[in-house]
Each structure stands twice: as structure tokens, then as C-alpha cells.
Short mmCIF file of C-alpha atoms and ligand atoms in Angstrom, two decimals:
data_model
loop_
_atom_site.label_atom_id
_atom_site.label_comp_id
_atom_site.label_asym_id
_atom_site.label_seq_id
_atom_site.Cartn_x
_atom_site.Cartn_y
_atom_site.Cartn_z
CA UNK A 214 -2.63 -21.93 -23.96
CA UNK A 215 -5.75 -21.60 -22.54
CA UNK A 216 -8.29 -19.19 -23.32
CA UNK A 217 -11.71 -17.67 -21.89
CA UNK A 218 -14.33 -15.57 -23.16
CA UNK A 219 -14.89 -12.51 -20.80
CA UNK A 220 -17.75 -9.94 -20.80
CA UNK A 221 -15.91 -6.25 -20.48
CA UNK A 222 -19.16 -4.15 -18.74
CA UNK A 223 -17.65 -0.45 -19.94
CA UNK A 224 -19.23 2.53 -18.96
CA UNK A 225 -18.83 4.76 -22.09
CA UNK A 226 -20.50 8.53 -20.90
CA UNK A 227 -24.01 8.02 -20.92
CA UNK A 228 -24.73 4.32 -21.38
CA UNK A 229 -23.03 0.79 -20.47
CA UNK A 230 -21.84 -1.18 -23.27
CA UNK A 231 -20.85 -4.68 -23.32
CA UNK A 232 -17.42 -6.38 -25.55
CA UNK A 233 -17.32 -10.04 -25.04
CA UNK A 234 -13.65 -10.76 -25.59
CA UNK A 235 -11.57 -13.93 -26.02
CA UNK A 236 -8.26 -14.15 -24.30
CA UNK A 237 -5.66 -16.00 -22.45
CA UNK A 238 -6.76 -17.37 -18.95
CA UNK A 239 -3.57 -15.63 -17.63
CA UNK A 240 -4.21 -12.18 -18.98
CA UNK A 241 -4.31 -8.99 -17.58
CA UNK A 242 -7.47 -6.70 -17.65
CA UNK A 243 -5.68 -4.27 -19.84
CA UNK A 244 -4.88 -7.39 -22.59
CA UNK A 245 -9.26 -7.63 -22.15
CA UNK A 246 -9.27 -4.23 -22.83
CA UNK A 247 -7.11 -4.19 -25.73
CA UNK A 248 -9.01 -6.35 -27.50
CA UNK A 249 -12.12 -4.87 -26.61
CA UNK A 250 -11.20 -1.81 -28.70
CA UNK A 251 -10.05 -3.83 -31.25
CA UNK A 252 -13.81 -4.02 -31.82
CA UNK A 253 -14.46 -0.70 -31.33
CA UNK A 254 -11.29 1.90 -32.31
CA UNK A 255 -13.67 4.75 -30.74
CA UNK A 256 -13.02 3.33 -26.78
CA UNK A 257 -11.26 5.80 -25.07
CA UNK A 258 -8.99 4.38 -22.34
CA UNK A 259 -5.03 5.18 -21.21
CA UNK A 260 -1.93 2.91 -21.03
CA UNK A 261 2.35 2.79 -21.44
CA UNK A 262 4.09 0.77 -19.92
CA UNK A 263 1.86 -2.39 -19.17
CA UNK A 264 4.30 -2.92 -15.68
CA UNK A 265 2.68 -0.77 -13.01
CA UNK A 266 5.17 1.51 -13.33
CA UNK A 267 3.68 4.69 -15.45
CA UNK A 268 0.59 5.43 -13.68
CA UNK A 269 -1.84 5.68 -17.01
CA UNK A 270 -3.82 2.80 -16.68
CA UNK A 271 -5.76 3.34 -13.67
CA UNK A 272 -9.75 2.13 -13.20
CA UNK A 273 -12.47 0.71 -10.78
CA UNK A 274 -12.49 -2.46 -11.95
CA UNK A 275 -15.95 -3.64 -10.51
CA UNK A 276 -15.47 -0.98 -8.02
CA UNK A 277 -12.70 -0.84 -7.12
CA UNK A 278 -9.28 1.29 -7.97
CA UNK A 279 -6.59 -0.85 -9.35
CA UNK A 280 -4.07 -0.47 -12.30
CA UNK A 281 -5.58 -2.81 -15.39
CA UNK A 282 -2.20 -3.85 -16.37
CA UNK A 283 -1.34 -5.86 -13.05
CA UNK A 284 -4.87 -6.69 -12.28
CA UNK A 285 -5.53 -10.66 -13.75
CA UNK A 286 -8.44 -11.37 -15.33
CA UNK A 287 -8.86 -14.78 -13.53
CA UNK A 288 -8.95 -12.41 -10.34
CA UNK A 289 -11.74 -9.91 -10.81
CA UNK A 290 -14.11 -11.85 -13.45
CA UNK A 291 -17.41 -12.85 -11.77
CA UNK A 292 -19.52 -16.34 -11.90
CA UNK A 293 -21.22 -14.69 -15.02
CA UNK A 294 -17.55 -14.53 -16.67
CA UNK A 295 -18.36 -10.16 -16.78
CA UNK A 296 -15.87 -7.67 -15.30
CA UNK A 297 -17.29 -4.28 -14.55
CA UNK A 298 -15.17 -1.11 -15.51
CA UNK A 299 -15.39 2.26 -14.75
CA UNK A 300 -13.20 6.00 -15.29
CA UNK A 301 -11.56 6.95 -12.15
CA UNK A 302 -13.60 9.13 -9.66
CA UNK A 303 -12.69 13.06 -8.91
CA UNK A 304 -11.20 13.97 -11.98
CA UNK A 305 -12.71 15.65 -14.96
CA UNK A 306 -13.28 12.93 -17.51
CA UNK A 307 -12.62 13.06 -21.08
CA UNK A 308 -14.89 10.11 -22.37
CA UNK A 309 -15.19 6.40 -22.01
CA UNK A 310 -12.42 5.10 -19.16
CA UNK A 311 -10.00 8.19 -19.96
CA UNK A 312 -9.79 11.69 -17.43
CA UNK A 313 -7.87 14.08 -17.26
CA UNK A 314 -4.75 14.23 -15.17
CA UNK A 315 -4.23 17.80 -15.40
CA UNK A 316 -5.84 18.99 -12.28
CA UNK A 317 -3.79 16.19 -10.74
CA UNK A 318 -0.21 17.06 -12.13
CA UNK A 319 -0.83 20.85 -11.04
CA UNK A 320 -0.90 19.55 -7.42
CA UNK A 321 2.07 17.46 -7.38
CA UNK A 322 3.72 20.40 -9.01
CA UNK A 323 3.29 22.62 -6.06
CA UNK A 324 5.39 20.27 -4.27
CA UNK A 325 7.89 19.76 -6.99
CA UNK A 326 9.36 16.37 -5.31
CA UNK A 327 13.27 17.00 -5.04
CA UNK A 328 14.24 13.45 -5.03
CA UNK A 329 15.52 10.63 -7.70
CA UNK A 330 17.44 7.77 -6.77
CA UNK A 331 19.05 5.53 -9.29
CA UNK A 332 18.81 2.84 -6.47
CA UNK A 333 16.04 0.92 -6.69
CA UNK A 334 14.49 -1.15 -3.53
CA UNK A 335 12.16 -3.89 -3.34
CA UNK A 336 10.76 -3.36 -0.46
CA UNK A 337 8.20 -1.08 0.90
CA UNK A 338 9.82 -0.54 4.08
CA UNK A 339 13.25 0.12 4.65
CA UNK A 340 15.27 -0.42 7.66
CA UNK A 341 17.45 2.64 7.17
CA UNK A 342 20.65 0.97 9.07
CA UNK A 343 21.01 -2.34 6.93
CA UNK A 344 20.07 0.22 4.19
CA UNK A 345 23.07 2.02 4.65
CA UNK A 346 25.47 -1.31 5.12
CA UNK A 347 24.49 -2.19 1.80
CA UNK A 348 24.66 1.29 0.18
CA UNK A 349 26.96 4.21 -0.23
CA UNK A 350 25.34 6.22 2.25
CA UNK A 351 27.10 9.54 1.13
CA UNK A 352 26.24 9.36 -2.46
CA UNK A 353 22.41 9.20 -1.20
CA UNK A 354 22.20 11.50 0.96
CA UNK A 355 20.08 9.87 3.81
CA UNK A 356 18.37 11.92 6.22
CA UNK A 357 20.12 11.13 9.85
CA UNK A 358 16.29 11.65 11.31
CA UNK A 359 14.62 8.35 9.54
CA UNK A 360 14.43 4.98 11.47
CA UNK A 361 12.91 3.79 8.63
CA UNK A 362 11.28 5.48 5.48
CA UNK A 363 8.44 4.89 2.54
CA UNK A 364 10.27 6.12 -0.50
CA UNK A 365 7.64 8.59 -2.23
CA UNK A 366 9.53 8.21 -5.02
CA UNK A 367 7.77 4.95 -5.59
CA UNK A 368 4.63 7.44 -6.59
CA UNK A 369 3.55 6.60 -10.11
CA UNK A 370 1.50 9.35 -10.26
CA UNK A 371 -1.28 6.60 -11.24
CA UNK A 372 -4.56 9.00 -9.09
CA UNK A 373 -6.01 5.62 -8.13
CA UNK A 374 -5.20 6.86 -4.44
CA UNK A 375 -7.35 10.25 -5.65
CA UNK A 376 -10.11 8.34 -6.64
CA UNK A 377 -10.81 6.50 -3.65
CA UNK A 378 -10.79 9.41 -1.22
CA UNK A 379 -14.01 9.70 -0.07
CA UNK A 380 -13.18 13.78 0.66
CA UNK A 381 -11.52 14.48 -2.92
CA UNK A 382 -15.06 13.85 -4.05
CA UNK A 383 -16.28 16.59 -2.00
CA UNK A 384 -13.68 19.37 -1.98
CA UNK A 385 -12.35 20.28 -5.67
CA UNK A 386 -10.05 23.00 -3.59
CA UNK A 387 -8.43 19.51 -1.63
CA UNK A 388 -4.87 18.50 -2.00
CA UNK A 389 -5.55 14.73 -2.33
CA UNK A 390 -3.79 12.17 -0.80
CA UNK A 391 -0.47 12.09 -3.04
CA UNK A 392 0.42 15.60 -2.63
CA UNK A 393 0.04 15.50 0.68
CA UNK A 394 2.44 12.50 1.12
CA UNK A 395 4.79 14.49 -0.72
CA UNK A 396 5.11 16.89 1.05
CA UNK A 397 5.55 14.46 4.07
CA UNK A 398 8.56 13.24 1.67
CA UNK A 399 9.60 16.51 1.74
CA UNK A 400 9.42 16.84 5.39
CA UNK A 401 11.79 14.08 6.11
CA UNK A 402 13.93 14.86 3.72
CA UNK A 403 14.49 18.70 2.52
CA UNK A 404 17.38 18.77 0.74
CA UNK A 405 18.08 22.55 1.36
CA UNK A 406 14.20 23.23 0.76
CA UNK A 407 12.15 25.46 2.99
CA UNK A 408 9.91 22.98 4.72
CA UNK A 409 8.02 25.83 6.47
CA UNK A 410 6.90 27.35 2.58
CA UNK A 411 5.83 23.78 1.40
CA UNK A 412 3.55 22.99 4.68
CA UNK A 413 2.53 26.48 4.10
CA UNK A 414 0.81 25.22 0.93
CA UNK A 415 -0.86 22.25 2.57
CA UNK A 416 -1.41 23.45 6.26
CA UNK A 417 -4.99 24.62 5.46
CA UNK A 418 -8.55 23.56 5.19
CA UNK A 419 -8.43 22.48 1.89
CA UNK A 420 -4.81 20.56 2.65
CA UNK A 421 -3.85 18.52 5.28
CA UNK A 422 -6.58 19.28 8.09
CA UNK A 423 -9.34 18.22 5.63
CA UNK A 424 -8.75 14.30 5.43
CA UNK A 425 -10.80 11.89 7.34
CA UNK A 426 -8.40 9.53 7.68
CA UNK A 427 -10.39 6.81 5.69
CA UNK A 428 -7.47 5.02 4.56
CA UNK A 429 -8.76 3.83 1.48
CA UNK A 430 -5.64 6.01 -0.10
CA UNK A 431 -3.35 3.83 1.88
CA UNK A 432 -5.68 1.05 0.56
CA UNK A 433 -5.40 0.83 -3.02
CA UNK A 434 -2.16 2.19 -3.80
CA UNK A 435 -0.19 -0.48 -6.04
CA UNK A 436 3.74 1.51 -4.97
CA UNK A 437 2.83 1.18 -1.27
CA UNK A 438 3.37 4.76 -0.59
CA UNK A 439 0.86 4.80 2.13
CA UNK A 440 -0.22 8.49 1.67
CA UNK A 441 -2.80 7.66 5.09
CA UNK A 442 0.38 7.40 7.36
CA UNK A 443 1.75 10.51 5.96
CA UNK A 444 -0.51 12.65 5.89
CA UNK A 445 -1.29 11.53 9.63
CA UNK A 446 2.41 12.30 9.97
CA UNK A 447 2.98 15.44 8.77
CA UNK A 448 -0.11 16.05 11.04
CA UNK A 449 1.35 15.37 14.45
CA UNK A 450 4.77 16.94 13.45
CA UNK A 451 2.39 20.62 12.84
CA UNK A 452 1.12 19.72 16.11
CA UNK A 453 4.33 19.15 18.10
CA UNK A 454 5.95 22.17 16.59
CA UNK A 455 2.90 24.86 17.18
CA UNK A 456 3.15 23.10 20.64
CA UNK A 457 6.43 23.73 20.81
CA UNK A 458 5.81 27.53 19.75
S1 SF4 B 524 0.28 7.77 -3.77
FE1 SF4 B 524 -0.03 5.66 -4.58
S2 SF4 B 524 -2.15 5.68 -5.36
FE2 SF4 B 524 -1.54 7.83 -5.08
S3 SF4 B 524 -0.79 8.49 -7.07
FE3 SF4 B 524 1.02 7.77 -5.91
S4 SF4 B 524 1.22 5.59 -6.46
FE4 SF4 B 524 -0.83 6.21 -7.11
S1 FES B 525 0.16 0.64 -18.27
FE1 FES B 525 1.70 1.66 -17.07
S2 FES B 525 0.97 1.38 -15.04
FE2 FES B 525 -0.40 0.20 -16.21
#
């Protein structure tokens, strides 16, 4: 196995500090980071599940959101063999790399996403019809309405999609980008839920009719929820119906 010295650039509060590390040319950020704080027990970052699928492990790795755990080493380390890291942006942070979710999980609570499927897809897109061929339609419960859906489910509630909002930044009243696509999830699928009460929450200032439409939400999502295209989404259905009113 071959290994390589890497340069972890960590900003820890007040101050950058530097860990050179040794490890495997095919590991992961998070392995880099690991053994960074092997050196130091005091770093303060978050992980699980090391397989993109908990959502704790969420940086700006030289800038940029991405989960540490799926993000190589090979891919992000510069000519000078350094890698930058950083907390996520718009949440309150507890020290080194680690925030706090809390703000977060309040959010996606006011939703309260109704669905859990034991099925699990590979794709990002679904074309509902071969969907349905394959699977016991009945015992899932698919909406009639969908010609095709993004399964919100796929959230793993990892904020990187919070972070990169350019407006979450600037509005600590805003939604964000995942609660927003939830309640598009919600909207195309209710499950006996009063879709009017749940826009209610969102259809607001500090909701849906603040975004930009940047798309860096859509942008850096690992589950390829695509919170842009739902939000725009839930938009035009508001639209059509107060038009309809
Ligand atoms: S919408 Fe995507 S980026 Fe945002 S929390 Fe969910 S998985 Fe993460
Ligand atoms: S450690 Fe679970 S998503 Fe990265």
C-alpha cells in the first residue's frame, strides 16, 4: 500500500493550525482527519457512519461543502500536498470543525417528514411507471400525480446544503434549503397531511419567497435531493393556486 504525507490546514476558533499526517494514497479526508487528532485528542470534529449516509461529517474542504468521509484525499490535496478545512457556515459553532445542528433539526421538525420506505433506489431520478413494474405499488403508496420524483427521503440531514446558501448567511429567521424541499416532499405526497398548514409555515419572507435561487444547495448535496428544484417548485404550485383563487 501506498502512502502520502498530507498537510491538514484546520481552522481551530481563533487561529489555523497545521497536522502533517501520513496515510494511504486511497484514503478519505475523514481517515486524514482521524489521524490528525490522534496527535491532538483536543480537535473537535463529527463523524458515524464513514458511508455518506449519517450526515455528521460535513466541512468546506478548501472551500467547499462536501462530506469528509466520501471526499478522497488524492482529490482535494493541492501541489503543496495541504488540504484546507473549515466548520460549516450558518450554524452556531461549537469549536474546531464541530457546530451545532440544533437550530437545524428544529427546522426539519416543523415539517416532520411523513415518509420511510424500506425500498431503497439507486437512482436519483425515478421514472415512476417502470418504478411501479418493478414494485408493489400498493404497499408504497405512490402518489398518482408524480411523473417522476426525487425521494427526500434520501436527506441525510448532513447541512452541507445550509452552508452553501448564500441567503442562510443572511437571514437567521430563513428556512434553509432542506426544509423547504421537504415540504415540497410533502406537497407531492401528503399522506392525509394538511398541505395548506405546512406551506403555511414556509409561505413567508423568511421561507420560501426568500431564496435567490443560487443553486449552490442543489450544488453540493451528496443524496441528490436537489432542494433548488423544489423549492422553485413548491413556488410555482403557490402561484398557480392563488391564481387559481
Ligand atoms: S438536502 Fe442534501 S445537502 Fe441538504 S441536508 Fe439534505 S442531504 Fe444534506
Ligand atoms: S461519517 Fe456519516 S456521512 Fe460521513
Amino acid at each position: 500500500m501506498k502512502f502520502i504525507s498530507v498537510r491538514l490546514h484546520i481552522w481551530r476558533n481563533t487561529h489555523w493550525e497545521d497536522f502533517t499526517v501520513q496515510v494511504s494514497s486511497e484514503a478519505y479526508v475523514l481517515d486524514a482527519l482521524e489521524a490528525a487528532s490522534e496527535q491532538d485528542k483536543s480537535l473537535l470534529f463529527r463523524h458515524a457512519c464513514h458511508h455518506a449516509s449519517c450526515g455528521s461529517c460535513g466541512l468546506r474542504i478548501n472551500g467547499r461543502e462536501r462530506l469528509a468521509c466520501i471526499t478522497p484525499v488524492k482529490d482535494v490535496i493541492n501541489t503543496l500536498g495541504m488540504i484546507r478545512l473549515e466548520p460549516l457556515r450558518n450554524f452556531p459553532l461549537i469549536g474546531d470543525l464541530l457546530v451545532d445542528f440544533k437550530p437545524f433539526m428544529q427546522q426539519l421538525d416543523r415539517i416532520d417528514l411523513p415518509l420511510r420506505r424500506s425500498a431503497e433506489l439507486l437512482s436519483k431520478e425515478i421514472n415512476i411507471d417502470s418504478f411501479k413494474r418493478v414494485f408493489n405499488k400498493a404497499a408504497l403508496d405512490i402518489p398518482e400525480i408524480s411523473p417522476g420524483f426525487n425521494r427526500l427521503e434520501n436527506c441525510i440531514e448532513c447541512g452541507l446544503c445550509v452552508s452553501a446558501c448564500p441567503i442562510a448567511g443572511t437571514d437567521i429567521l430563513y428556512s434553509g434549503p432542506a426544509c423547504l424541499a421537504a415540504v415540497g416532499r410533502v406537497l407531492s405526497e401528503p399522506r392525509h397531511r394538511s398541505v395548506m398548514d405546512i406551506i403555511e409555515l414556509v409561505d413567508n419572507e423568511h421561507g420560501l419567497w426568500r431564496c435567490h435561487a443560487a443553486f449552490e444547495c442543489s450544488e453540493v448535496c451528496p443524496a441528490g435531493v436537489d432542494p433548488a428544484r423544489e423549492i422553485l417548485a413548491l413556488r410555482s404550485h403557490i402561484l398557480r393556486n392563488n391564481f387559481k383563487s
